[in-house]
CSV table of C-alpha atoms in Angstrom, one decimal:
chain,number,residue,atom,x,y,z
A,1,MET,CA,146.1,13.2,134.3
A,2,ASN,CA,149.3,12.4,132.5
A,3,PRO,CA,152.6,11.9,134.3
A,4,TYR,CA,155.7,13.7,133.1
A,5,GLY,CA,158.5,12.5,135.3
A,6,PRO,CA,157.8,13.7,138.9
A,7,TYR,CA,155.1,16.0,137.6
A,8,VAL,CA,151.4,15.3,136.8
A,9,ALA,CA,149.5,17.3,134.2
A,10,SER,CA,146.0,18.0,135.3
A,11,ARG,CA,144.6,20.5,132.8
A,12,ALA,CA,145.4,21.6,129.3
A,13,VAL,CA,146.1,25.3,129.0
A,14,ASP,CA,147.3,25.9,125.4
A,15,SER,CA,147.1,23.7,122.4
A,16,GLY,CA,149.7,25.4,120.2
A,17,PRO,CA,152.6,23.7,118.5
A,18,ILE,CA,154.0,23.1,122.0
A,19,ARG,CA,151.2,21.8,124.2
A,20,THR,CA,150.9,23.5,127.6
A,21,PHE,CA,149.5,21.9,130.8
A,22,SER,CA,149.1,23.0,134.4
A,23,GLY,CA,150.0,20.4,137.0
A,24,VAL,CA,151.7,19.8,140.3
A,25,ASP,CA,154.9,18.4,141.6
A,26,ARG,CA,154.2,15.1,143.2
A,27,VAL,CA,157.1,15.5,145.5
A,28,THR,CA,156.5,19.0,146.8
A,29,GLY,CA,152.9,19.6,145.8
A,30,MET,CA,153.8,22.9,144.2
A,31,PRO,CA,152.0,24.0,141.0
A,32,VAL,CA,154.0,23.9,137.8
A,33,LEU,CA,153.6,24.5,134.1
A,34,ILE,CA,154.4,21.5,131.8
A,35,TYR,CA,155.3,21.9,128.2
A,36,ALA,CA,155.2,18.8,125.9
A,37,LEU,CA,157.7,19.4,123.0
A,38,PRO,CA,157.3,17.8,119.6
A,39,GLU,CA,160.0,15.4,118.4
A,40,GLY,CA,163.1,16.8,116.8
A,41,LEU,CA,163.1,20.2,118.6
A,42,ALA,CA,166.2,21.2,120.4
A,43,LEU,CA,166.0,23.4,123.5
A,44,PRO,CA,167.6,26.8,123.4
A,45,PRO,CA,169.8,28.0,126.3
A,46,GLU,CA,168.4,28.7,129.7
A,47,PRO,CA,166.2,31.8,129.8
A,48,PRO,CA,167.4,34.8,131.8
A,49,GLU,CA,166.2,35.3,135.4
A,50,HIS,CA,163.5,37.9,135.7
A,51,PRO,CA,160.6,38.4,138.1
A,52,ALA,CA,158.1,38.3,135.3
A,53,LEU,CA,159.5,35.2,133.6
A,54,ALA,CA,158.6,31.7,134.9
A,55,GLU,CA,161.7,29.8,136.1
A,56,ARG,CA,162.6,26.6,134.3
A,57,LEU,CA,162.8,23.7,136.7
A,58,GLU,CA,163.6,20.7,134.7
A,59,VAL,CA,163.9,19.3,131.1
A,60,GLY,CA,163.3,15.6,130.8
A,61,THR,CA,161.7,12.8,128.8
A,62,GLN,CA,158.7,10.7,129.5
A,63,GLY,CA,158.9,7.7,127.2
A,64,GLU,CA,159.6,9.2,123.8
A,65,GLU,CA,158.3,12.7,124.6
A,66,THR,CA,160.4,15.6,125.8
A,67,TYR,CA,159.0,17.9,128.4
A,68,ALA,CA,160.0,21.1,130.2
A,69,ALA,CA,158.7,22.1,133.6
A,70,TYR,CA,158.4,25.7,134.8
A,71,ALA,CA,157.7,26.9,138.3
A,72,LEU,CA,154.2,28.5,138.9
A,73,PRO,CA,154.3,30.3,142.3
A,74,PRO,CA,151.2,29.9,144.5
A,75,GLY,CA,148.5,32.5,144.1
A,76,PHE,CA,148.9,33.0,140.3
A,77,ARG,CA,145.7,32.5,138.3
A,78,PRO,CA,144.9,32.8,134.5
A,79,LEU,CA,144.8,36.3,133.2
A,80,PRO,CA,141.2,37.7,133.5
A,81,GLU,CA,139.2,39.1,130.5
A,82,ARG,CA,139.4,42.8,131.7
A,83,LEU,CA,141.6,44.7,134.1
A,84,PRO,CA,141.5,48.2,135.4
A,85,PRO,CA,143.8,50.8,133.8
A,86,ASP,CA,146.4,50.7,136.6
A,87,ALA,CA,146.6,46.9,136.5
A,88,ALA,CA,146.8,46.8,132.7
A,89,CYS,CA,149.7,49.4,132.9
A,90,ALA,CA,151.5,47.1,135.4
A,91,VAL,CA,151.1,44.1,133.0
A,92,TRP,CA,152.5,46.2,130.1
A,93,THR,CA,155.4,47.5,132.1
A,94,GLN,CA,156.4,44.2,133.7
A,95,LEU,CA,156.1,42.0,130.6
A,96,LYS,CA,157.7,44.6,128.3
A,97,ASP,CA,160.7,44.7,130.7
A,98,ALA,CA,160.9,40.9,130.7
A,99,LEU,CA,160.7,40.7,126.9
A,100,GLU,CA,163.5,43.3,126.6
A,101,GLU,CA,165.6,41.2,129.0
A,102,LEU,CA,164.9,38.1,126.9
A,103,HIS,CA,165.6,39.9,123.6
A,104,GLY,CA,168.9,41.2,125.1
A,105,GLN,CA,170.0,37.6,125.5
A,106,GLY,CA,169.4,37.0,121.8
A,107,GLN,CA,166.2,35.0,122.4
A,108,THR,CA,162.6,35.6,121.5
A,109,HIS,CA,159.4,34.2,123.1
A,110,GLY,CA,157.1,33.7,120.1
A,111,ARG,CA,153.9,32.9,122.2
A,112,VAL,CA,152.9,36.1,124.0
A,113,LEU,CA,149.3,35.1,124.3
A,114,ARG,CA,146.7,35.0,127.1
A,115,PRO,CA,147.2,31.2,128.0
A,116,GLN,CA,150.9,31.9,128.7
A,117,ILE,CA,150.3,34.9,131.1
A,118,TRP,CA,149.4,34.5,134.8
A,119,TRP,CA,148.3,37.1,137.3
A,120,ASP,CA,148.2,37.3,141.1
A,121,GLY,CA,146.7,40.8,141.4
A,122,GLU,CA,150.0,42.7,141.4
A,123,THR,CA,152.5,40.8,139.3
A,124,ALA,CA,152.3,39.3,135.8
A,125,LEU,CA,154.2,36.1,135.0
A,126,LEU,CA,155.0,34.9,131.5
A,127,GLY,CA,155.6,31.2,131.0
A,128,GLY,CA,157.4,29.2,128.3
A,129,ALA,CA,160.4,31.6,127.9
A,130,GLY,CA,163.3,30.0,126.2
A,131,LEU,CA,161.3,27.3,124.4
A,132,PRO,CA,161.7,26.9,120.6
A,133,TRP,CA,158.7,29.0,119.6
A,134,ASP,CA,158.9,30.6,116.2
A,135,GLY,CA,158.9,34.4,117.0
A,136,GLN,CA,160.5,37.7,116.3
A,137,VAL,CA,161.3,40.7,118.5
A,138,SER,CA,158.7,43.0,116.8
A,139,SER,CA,156.0,40.3,116.9
A,140,ASP,CA,156.5,39.8,120.7
A,141,LEU,CA,156.0,43.4,121.5
A,142,ALA,CA,153.1,43.8,119.1
A,143,ALA,CA,151.3,40.7,120.6
A,144,LEU,CA,151.8,42.1,124.1
A,145,ALA,CA,150.4,45.5,123.0
A,146,GLU,CA,147.4,43.8,121.5
A,147,LEU,CA,146.8,41.8,124.6
A,148,VAL,CA,147.0,44.9,126.9
A,149,ALA,CA,144.5,46.7,124.5
A,150,GLU,CA,142.1,43.8,125.0
A,151,LEU,CA,142.4,44.0,128.8
A,152,LEU,CA,141.5,47.7,128.6
A,153,GLY,CA,138.6,47.2,126.1
A,154,GLY,CA,140.4,49.2,123.4
A,155,VAL,CA,143.4,51.5,122.9
A,156,GLU,CA,141.2,54.5,123.4
A,157,HIS,CA,140.6,53.5,127.0
A,158,ALA,CA,144.3,53.4,127.8
A,159,PRO,CA,145.7,56.4,129.8
A,160,GLU,CA,148.7,58.4,128.7
A,161,PRO,CA,151.5,57.6,128.1
A,162,LEU,CA,150.4,54.0,127.7
A,163,ARG,CA,148.1,54.9,124.8
A,164,THR,CA,151.0,56.3,122.8
A,165,GLU,CA,153.2,53.2,123.5
A,166,LEU,CA,150.4,50.8,122.4
A,167,GLY,CA,149.7,52.9,119.3
A,168,ALA,CA,153.4,52.8,118.3
A,169,GLN,CA,153.5,49.0,118.7
A,170,LEU,CA,150.2,48.4,116.9
A,171,ALA,CA,150.7,50.9,114.1
A,172,PRO,CA,153.0,48.6,112.0
A,173,ALA,CA,150.6,45.7,112.4
A,174,LEU,CA,147.6,47.6,111.0
A,175,PRO,CA,146.7,46.7,107.3
A,176,THR,CA,147.6,49.4,104.8
A,177,ARG,CA,146.1,50.0,101.3
A,178,ALA,CA,148.0,51.2,98.3
A,179,PRO,CA,147.1,54.7,97.1
A,180,GLU,CA,145.9,53.3,93.8
A,181,ALA,CA,143.4,51.0,95.6
A,182,LEU,CA,141.7,53.9,97.3
A,183,PRO,CA,138.3,54.8,95.7
A,184,LEU,CA,138.3,58.0,93.6
A,185,THR,CA,135.5,60.5,93.9
A,186,VAL,CA,134.6,61.7,90.4
A,187,PRO,CA,132.2,64.6,90.1
A,188,PRO,CA,129.1,63.8,88.0
A,189,GLU,CA,129.1,65.0,84.4
A,190,PRO,CA,126.6,67.7,83.5
A,191,ARG,CA,123.6,66.6,81.6
A,192,MET,CA,123.8,67.9,78.1
A,193,PRO,CA,121.1,67.7,75.3
A,194,GLU,CA,121.6,64.9,72.8
A,195,THR,CA,123.4,66.2,69.7
A,196,GLY,CA,124.4,63.0,68.0
A,197,ALA,CA,127.0,60.3,68.2
A,198,ALA,CA,129.8,62.7,67.3
A,199,GLU,CA,129.4,64.7,70.5
A,200,GLU,CA,129.1,61.5,72.7
A,201,SER,CA,132.5,60.4,71.6
A,202,ALA,CA,134.1,63.7,72.6
A,203,ALA,CA,136.6,63.8,75.5
A,204,PRO,CA,135.2,64.7,79.1
A,205,GLU,CA,137.5,67.7,79.2
A,206,ALA,CA,135.8,69.1,76.1
A,207,ALA,CA,132.4,68.4,77.5
A,208,LEU,CA,133.1,70.4,80.6
A,209,GLU,CA,134.1,73.5,78.7
A,210,ALA,CA,131.3,75.9,77.5
A,211,PRO,CA,131.0,75.6,73.7
A,212,PRO,CA,131.2,78.8,71.7
A,213,PRO,CA,128.0,80.4,70.5
A,214,ALA,CA,128.6,79.2,67.0
A,215,SER,CA,128.5,75.6,68.0
A,216,LEU,CA,125.2,75.7,69.8
A,217,PRO,CA,122.6,73.2,68.5
A,218,ALA,CA,119.8,74.5,66.4
A,219,TYR,CA,117.0,74.4,68.8
A,220,GLU,CA,115.0,77.2,70.6
A,221,VAL,CA,115.4,77.7,74.4
A,222,VAL,CA,112.1,78.7,76.0
A,223,PRO,CA,112.3,80.0,79.6
A,224,ASP,CA,109.9,78.5,82.2
A,225,LEU,CA,108.3,81.8,83.0
A,226,PRO,CA,108.6,84.7,80.5
A,227,ARG,CA,109.5,88.0,81.9
A,228,ASP,CA,107.0,90.8,81.8
A,229,LEU,CA,108.1,93.3,79.2
A,230,PRO,CA,107.3,97.0,79.8
A,231,GLY,CA,104.0,97.9,78.2
A,232,GLN,CA,102.9,94.3,77.8
A,233,GLU,CA,100.8,92.1,80.0
A,234,ALA,CA,102.5,89.1,81.4
A,235,VAL,CA,102.0,85.9,79.4
A,236,ARG,CA,100.8,83.1,81.7
A,237,PRO,CA,100.2,79.5,80.7
A,238,SER,CA,96.5,78.8,80.3
A,239,GLU,CA,95.5,76.7,83.3
A,240,PRO,CA,92.0,75.8,84.3
A,241,GLU,CA,90.6,78.0,87.0
A,242,MET,CA,90.0,76.4,90.4
A,243,ILE,CA,87.6,77.4,93.1
A,244,VAL,CA,88.0,76.1,96.6
A,245,ILE,CA,84.9,75.8,98.8
A,246,LEU,CA,85.9,76.4,102.5
A,247,PRO,CA,84.1,74.3,105.2
A,248,ASP,CA,82.3,75.7,108.1
A,249,PRO,CA,84.6,76.9,110.8
A,250,ASP,CA,85.1,74.7,113.8
A,251,PRO,CA,83.4,76.3,116.8
A,252,VAL,CA,85.7,74.6,119.2
A,253,ALA,CA,88.8,75.6,117.3
A,254,SER,CA,87.6,79.2,116.8
A,255,SER,CA,86.8,79.6,120.5
A,256,ASN,CA,90.3,78.5,121.5
A,257,PRO,CA,92.5,81.6,121.4
A,258,ALA,CA,95.6,79.5,122.0
A,259,GLU,CA,95.5,77.9,118.6
A,260,PRO,CA,97.6,80.0,116.1
A,261,ALA,CA,96.0,81.0,112.9
A,262,LEU,CA,97.2,79.7,109.6
A,263,PRO,CA,99.6,82.1,107.8
A,264,ALA,CA,98.2,84.0,104.9
A,265,ASP,CA,101.0,82.8,102.5
A,266,ARG,CA,100.5,79.1,103.3
A,267,PRO,CA,99.5,77.2,100.1
A,268,GLU,CA,95.9,76.0,100.1
A,269,PRO,CA,95.5,72.2,100.4
A,270,GLN,CA,94.4,70.8,97.0
A,271,ALA,CA,92.9,67.3,97.2
A,272,ALA,CA,90.6,65.7,94.7
A,273,VAL,CA,88.8,63.7,97.4
A,274,PRO,CA,87.7,65.3,100.6
A,275,VAL,CA,88.9,63.8,103.9
A,276,PRO,CA,86.1,62.1,105.7
A,277,GLU,CA,85.0,63.7,108.9
A,278,ARG,CA,85.9,61.9,112.1
A,279,VAL,CA,84.4,63.4,115.2
A,280,SER,CA,84.3,62.1,118.8
A,281,VAL,CA,82.1,64.2,121.1
A,282,LEU,CA,81.0,63.7,124.8
A,283,GLU,CA,77.9,65.5,125.7
A,284,ARG,CA,75.0,65.2,128.2
A,285,ALA,CA,72.0,63.2,127.2
A,286,GLU,CA,69.6,65.3,129.2
A,287,THR,CA,70.2,68.5,127.4
A,288,GLY,CA,71.4,67.1,124.1
A,289,PRO,CA,74.1,68.6,121.8
A,290,GLN,CA,74.2,72.4,121.9
A,291,GLU,CA,74.3,74.3,118.7
A,292,PRO,CA,77.6,76.2,118.4
A,293,ALA,CA,77.5,79.8,117.6
A,294,GLN,CA,77.5,80.4,113.8
A,295,THR,CA,80.4,82.4,112.5
A,296,PRO,CA,79.8,84.5,109.4
A,297,VAL,CA,81.4,82.9,106.3
A,298,PRO,CA,82.1,84.8,103.2
A,299,GLU,CA,79.6,84.1,100.4
A,300,LEU,CA,81.0,81.9,97.6
A,301,PRO,CA,79.6,81.6,94.1
A,302,ALA,CA,77.0,78.9,93.7
A,303,LEU,CA,78.0,75.8,91.8
A,304,GLU,CA,75.4,76.7,89.1
A,305,ASP,CA,77.2,80.0,88.5
A,306,VAL,CA,80.6,78.4,87.8
A,307,ASP,CA,81.6,78.3,84.2
A,308,GLU,CA,82.2,75.1,82.5
A,309,GLY,CA,85.8,73.9,82.6
A,310,VAL,CA,86.3,75.1,86.1
A,311,THR,CA,87.2,72.4,88.6
A,312,VAL,CA,85.6,72.7,92.0
A,313,ILE,CA,87.5,71.1,94.8
A,314,ALA,CA,86.1,70.9,98.4
A,315,ALA,CA,88.7,71.7,100.9
A,316,PRO,CA,89.1,69.0,103.6
A,317,LYS,CA,87.3,69.8,106.8
A,318,ARG,CA,89.4,70.5,109.8
A,319,ARG,CA,89.3,67.7,112.3
A,320,LYS,CA,87.5,68.7,115.5
A,321,SER,CA,89.3,68.1,118.7
A,322,PRO,CA,87.2,66.1,121.2
A,323,GLN,CA,86.0,68.3,124.0
A,324,VAL,CA,83.7,67.5,127.0
A,325,GLN,CA,80.9,70.0,127.4
A,326,ALA,CA,80.8,71.7,130.8
A,327,PRO,CA,77.8,70.5,132.9
A,328,GLU,CA,74.9,72.9,133.3
A,329,PRO,CA,74.4,74.7,136.7
A,330,ALA,CA,72.0,73.0,139.1
A,331,THR,CA,68.5,74.3,138.8
A,332,PRO,CA,66.8,75.8,141.9
A,333,GLY,CA,64.2,72.9,141.9
A,334,HIS,CA,66.9,70.4,142.5
A,335,ALA,CA,69.0,71.5,145.4
A,336,LEU,CA,72.3,69.8,146.3
A,337,GLY,CA,71.7,66.6,148.3
A,338,ASP,CA,68.1,66.0,147.1
A,339,GLY,CA,67.2,62.6,145.8
A,340,PRO,CA,68.9,59.3,146.5
A,341,ARG,CA,72.5,59.4,147.6
A,342,GLY,CA,73.6,56.8,145.0
A,343,ASP,CA,72.5,59.0,142.0
A,344,ALA,CA,74.5,62.0,143.2
A,345,GLY,CA,77.2,62.7,140.6
A,346,ALA,CA,76.1,59.9,138.2
A,347,ARG,CA,75.6,61.5,134.8
A,348,VAL,CA,74.4,59.8,131.6
A,349,LEU,CA,76.8,60.5,128.8
A,350,ARG,CA,76.5,59.7,125.1
A,351,ILE,CA,79.6,58.8,123.3
A,352,GLY,CA,80.0,58.8,119.5
A,353,TRP,CA,82.0,56.1,117.9
A,354,GLU,CA,84.2,57.0,114.8
A,355,GLU,CA,83.9,53.7,113.0
A,356,ASP,CA,80.2,53.1,112.5
A,357,HIS,CA,78.8,56.4,114.0
A,358,THR,CA,76.7,54.4,116.6
A,359,TRP,CA,75.9,55.7,120.1
A,360,ARG,CA,75.8,54.1,123.5
A,361,GLN,CA,75.0,55.5,126.9
A,362,VAL,CA,77.5,55.2,129.7
A,363,LYS,CA,77.1,56.3,133.3
A,364,ALA,CA,79.9,57.8,135.2
A,365,PRO,CA,80.9,56.1,138.5
A,366,PRO,CA,78.8,57.3,141.5
A,367,ALA,CA,80.3,59.7,143.9
A,368,PRO,CA,81.9,58.1,147.0
A,369,ARG,CA,79.5,57.7,149.9
A,370,ARG,CA,80.2,59.5,153.1
A,371,ALA,CA,81.4,57.3,155.9
A,372,GLY,CA,78.9,57.1,158.8
A,373,PHE,CA,77.3,54.8,161.3
A,374,SER,CA,74.4,52.8,160.0
A,375,TRP,CA,71.9,50.8,162.1
A,376,ARG,CA,74.1,47.7,161.7
A,377,HIS,CA,77.0,49.6,163.4
A,378,TRP,CA,74.7,50.7,166.2
A,379,ALA,CA,73.3,47.2,166.7
A,380,ALA,CA,76.8,45.7,166.9
A,381,LEU,CA,78.0,48.3,169.4
A,382,ILE,CA,75.0,47.8,171.7
A,383,GLY,CA,75.5,44.0,171.6
A,384,VAL,CA,79.2,44.3,172.6
A,385,VAL,CA,78.2,46.7,175.5
A,386,ALA,CA,75.5,44.2,176.7
A,387,LEU,CA,77.9,41.3,176.6
A,388,LEU,CA,80.6,43.1,178.6
A,389,SER,CA,78.0,44.2,181.2
A,390,GLY,CA,76.8,40.6,181.6
A,391,VAL,CA,80.3,39.3,182.2
A,392,ALA,CA,81.0,42.0,184.7
A,393,ALA,CA,77.8,41.2,186.6
A,394,TRP,CA,78.5,37.5,186.7
A,395,LEU,CA,81.9,38.1,188.1
A,396,ALA,CA,80.5,40.4,190.8
A,397,LEU,CA,77.8,38.0,191.9
A,398,ARG,CA,80.0,34.9,192.0
A,399,PRO,CA,80.7,33.8,195.6
A,400,ALA,CA,84.2,34.3,196.7
A,401,PRO,CA,86.2,31.1,197.2
A,402,PRO,CA,87.4,30.3,200.7
A,403,ALA,CA,90.7,31.7,201.6
A,404,ALA,CA,93.6,29.7,200.2
A,405,VAL,CA,95.7,27.8,202.7
A,406,THR,CA,99.4,27.6,202.3
A,407,GLN,CA,100.9,24.3,201.3
A,408,GLU,CA,102.8,24.0,204.7
A,409,CYS,CA,99.5,24.1,206.7
A,410,CYS,CA,98.1,21.1,204.9
A,411,VAL,CA,100.8,18.6,205.8
A,412,VAL,CA,99.7,16.8,209.0
A,413,GLN,CA,101.9,14.4,211.1
A,414,PHE,CA,99.9,11.4,212.5
A,415,GLN,CA,101.0,9.0,215.2
A,416,LEU,CA,99.5,5.8,216.6
A,417,VAL,CA,99.7,5.3,220.3
A,418,LYS,CA,98.4,2.7,222.8
A,419,GLY,CA,98.7,3.3,226.5
A,420,GLY,CA,100.9,6.4,225.8
A,421,ARG,CA,103.4,4.3,223.8
A,422,PRO,CA,103.9,4.5,220.0
A,423,VAL,CA,102.6,1.6,217.9
A,424,ALA,CA,104.9,0.4,215.2
A,425,ALA,CA,102.0,-1.0,213.1
A,426,GLN,CA,100.7,0.8,210.0
A,427,ALA,CA,97.1,1.7,209.6
A,428,ARG,CA,95.2,3.1,206.6
A,429,LEU,CA,93.7,6.6,206.8
A,430,LEU,CA,90.4,6.8,204.8
A,431,VAL,CA,88.1,9.8,204.1
A,432,LYS,CA,84.6,9.6,205.5
A,433,SER,CA,83.6,13.1,204.6
A,434,ALA,CA,85.4,16.2,203.2
A,435,PRO,CA,84.6,19.8,202.5
A,436,ARG,CA,82.5,20.7,199.4
A,437,ASP,CA,85.4,22.3,197.6
A,438,SER,CA,87.7,19.4,198.2
A,439,PHE,CA,88.3,16.9,195.5
A,440,TYR,CA,88.3,14.0,198.0
A,441,ARG,CA,85.2,11.7,198.1
A,442,PRO,CA,84.1,9.3,200.9
A,443,GLY,CA,86.2,6.1,200.8
A,444,ASP,CA,89.3,7.7,199.3
A,445,LEU,CA,92.6,6.5,200.8
A,446,LEU,CA,94.8,9.4,202.1
A,447,GLY,CA,97.8,7.2,203.0
A,448,LEU,CA,99.4,5.1,205.7
A,449,ILE,CA,100.1,6.2,209.2
A,450,PRO,CA,102.1,6.9,211.3
A,451,GLY,CA,103.7,9.4,209.1
A,452,PRO,CA,102.9,12.7,207.3
A,453,ILE,CA,99.8,13.1,205.2
A,454,ARG,CA,99.5,15.9,202.7
A,455,PHE,CA,96.0,17.4,202.3
A,456,PRO,CA,94.8,19.7,199.5
A,457,ALA,CA,95.0,23.4,199.9
A,458,THR,CA,91.4,23.6,200.9
A,459,GLY,CA,90.4,24.4,204.5
A,460,GLY,CA,87.5,22.9,206.2
A,461,GLU,CA,86.3,19.9,208.4
A,462,TYR,CA,87.4,16.4,207.5
A,463,VAL,CA,86.0,13.2,209.0
A,464,LEU,CA,88.6,10.5,208.8
A,465,GLU,CA,88.7,6.8,209.6
A,466,VAL,CA,91.7,4.8,210.9
A,467,SER,CA,91.6,1.2,209.8
A,468,LEU,CA,94.1,-1.2,211.3
A,469,GLU,CA,94.0,-5.0,211.1
A,470,GLY,CA,93.1,-6.5,214.4
A,471,TYR,CA,91.4,-3.3,215.6
A,472,GLN,CA,88.0,-1.8,215.1
A,473,PRO,CA,87.8,1.1,212.7
A,474,GLN,CA,88.0,4.4,214.6
A,475,ASN,CA,86.6,7.8,213.3
A,476,PHE,CA,87.8,11.2,214.3
A,477,THR,CA,87.4,14.8,213.0
A,478,LEU,CA,90.1,17.1,211.7
A,479,LYS,CA,89.8,20.8,211.0
A,480,LEU,CA,92.2,22.4,208.6
A,481,PRO,CA,94.2,24.5,208.8
A,482,GLU,CA,95.4,23.1,212.1
A,483,ALA,CA,95.9,25.8,214.7
A,484,GLN,CA,98.9,24.1,216.2
A,485,ALA,CA,101.7,22.3,214.3
A,486,GLN,CA,101.7,19.4,216.8
A,487,PRO,CA,101.3,15.8,215.5
A,488,VAL,CA,97.9,14.2,215.8
A,489,GLU,CA,98.0,11.2,218.1
A,490,ILE,CA,95.4,8.4,217.6
A,491,GLU,CA,94.8,6.2,220.6
A,492,LEU,CA,94.1,2.6,219.7
A,493,PRO,CA,91.7,0.7,222.0
């Protein structure tokens, strides 16, 4: 972070001849653009005021370096790589108007590039106006047109009339080629028979013209195929006779009516080496391959009857398309469903391999088994039913617990009296015996009396013992729940 007077440069924006930084004003905290000028450059007059031109705040020196600070309003960010057509049109309109205002004052910008343009979503701002950049009026508008074309991804994506304006600004900047530099297309010269070095040195114009009959070279022109004169047989070149041996017709191909027949005028294939036969057939192993129906073939002359000098070429066999033979209908002796269920639908197939003509036997996957209840399912079901029946019987035969007693009925108030007067001493209340369902055991301490004693919510007969120092232990019986809510008085001897 470099200080420039009251401003601090935080990030380099443009590294041109005049370095550009983005920074802040240390006094106000507002963002600014700082331009560090080289030595010996004089500042031009103040730039005009325009909404699309950044306002110059101050021109000062920091040490031996001169700087210029321009205001950057909040919300402005660097120009993005791409903009929609309407936003690009706004950039072109606003900055073009600002440049025309600047040019009207006799000044040029000279640095209309992406680092000098800022965008807040609606307004474009051009920084560095009025600095001693080296520029021209035409170069400013051409640079702006090129920048807007980049924002749109090409001039062809610009809407009208922006496309016409961009093309008018970019047309002078396109490289042009001189007419003499364009490649010439010369038609090829006709191939003429060699007549000597004298004719090779002739001009091309003379070679294109047809020579007179007297200047034709002394050689005989023979046509490729002589015409048949009336009354004479056609003269044909002597060529060795060729006999083509046709292969057996493909039963699969002949039985398929959808396959079109070869045209009669189609040239016969001529190959010195027959194409090897490659066949892949799927057939049932039980029945074996079935012999296809033989189609009558026209008789051809035997090889022994062919004259010498006649070349015999075997036509290549037509490739057989792999077909799967239809399964035979089930015989009456084997009705559907007989035999093991796992073998139903499993067929042994024999597959021929094209590479080494070996065979292997493969079984098709068995048919899916029908879902049903097996003995395991029945056993599990019976076990679950028996378990549920046992639980229900145990719950039914279980003795019912005694009726629950509310919590209020089991709080008993005890008092110690002697001669009809209350005794202020405290005695211990012990359990001698308790009901079977109670969790108290003989000898357990219930508490100190006089006072309330809370019993568990279990009704029944309790035998209690009152133990007081200086008195003999005294036992009494208490039945819960108590019929009356009166306190229990214990008479001391």
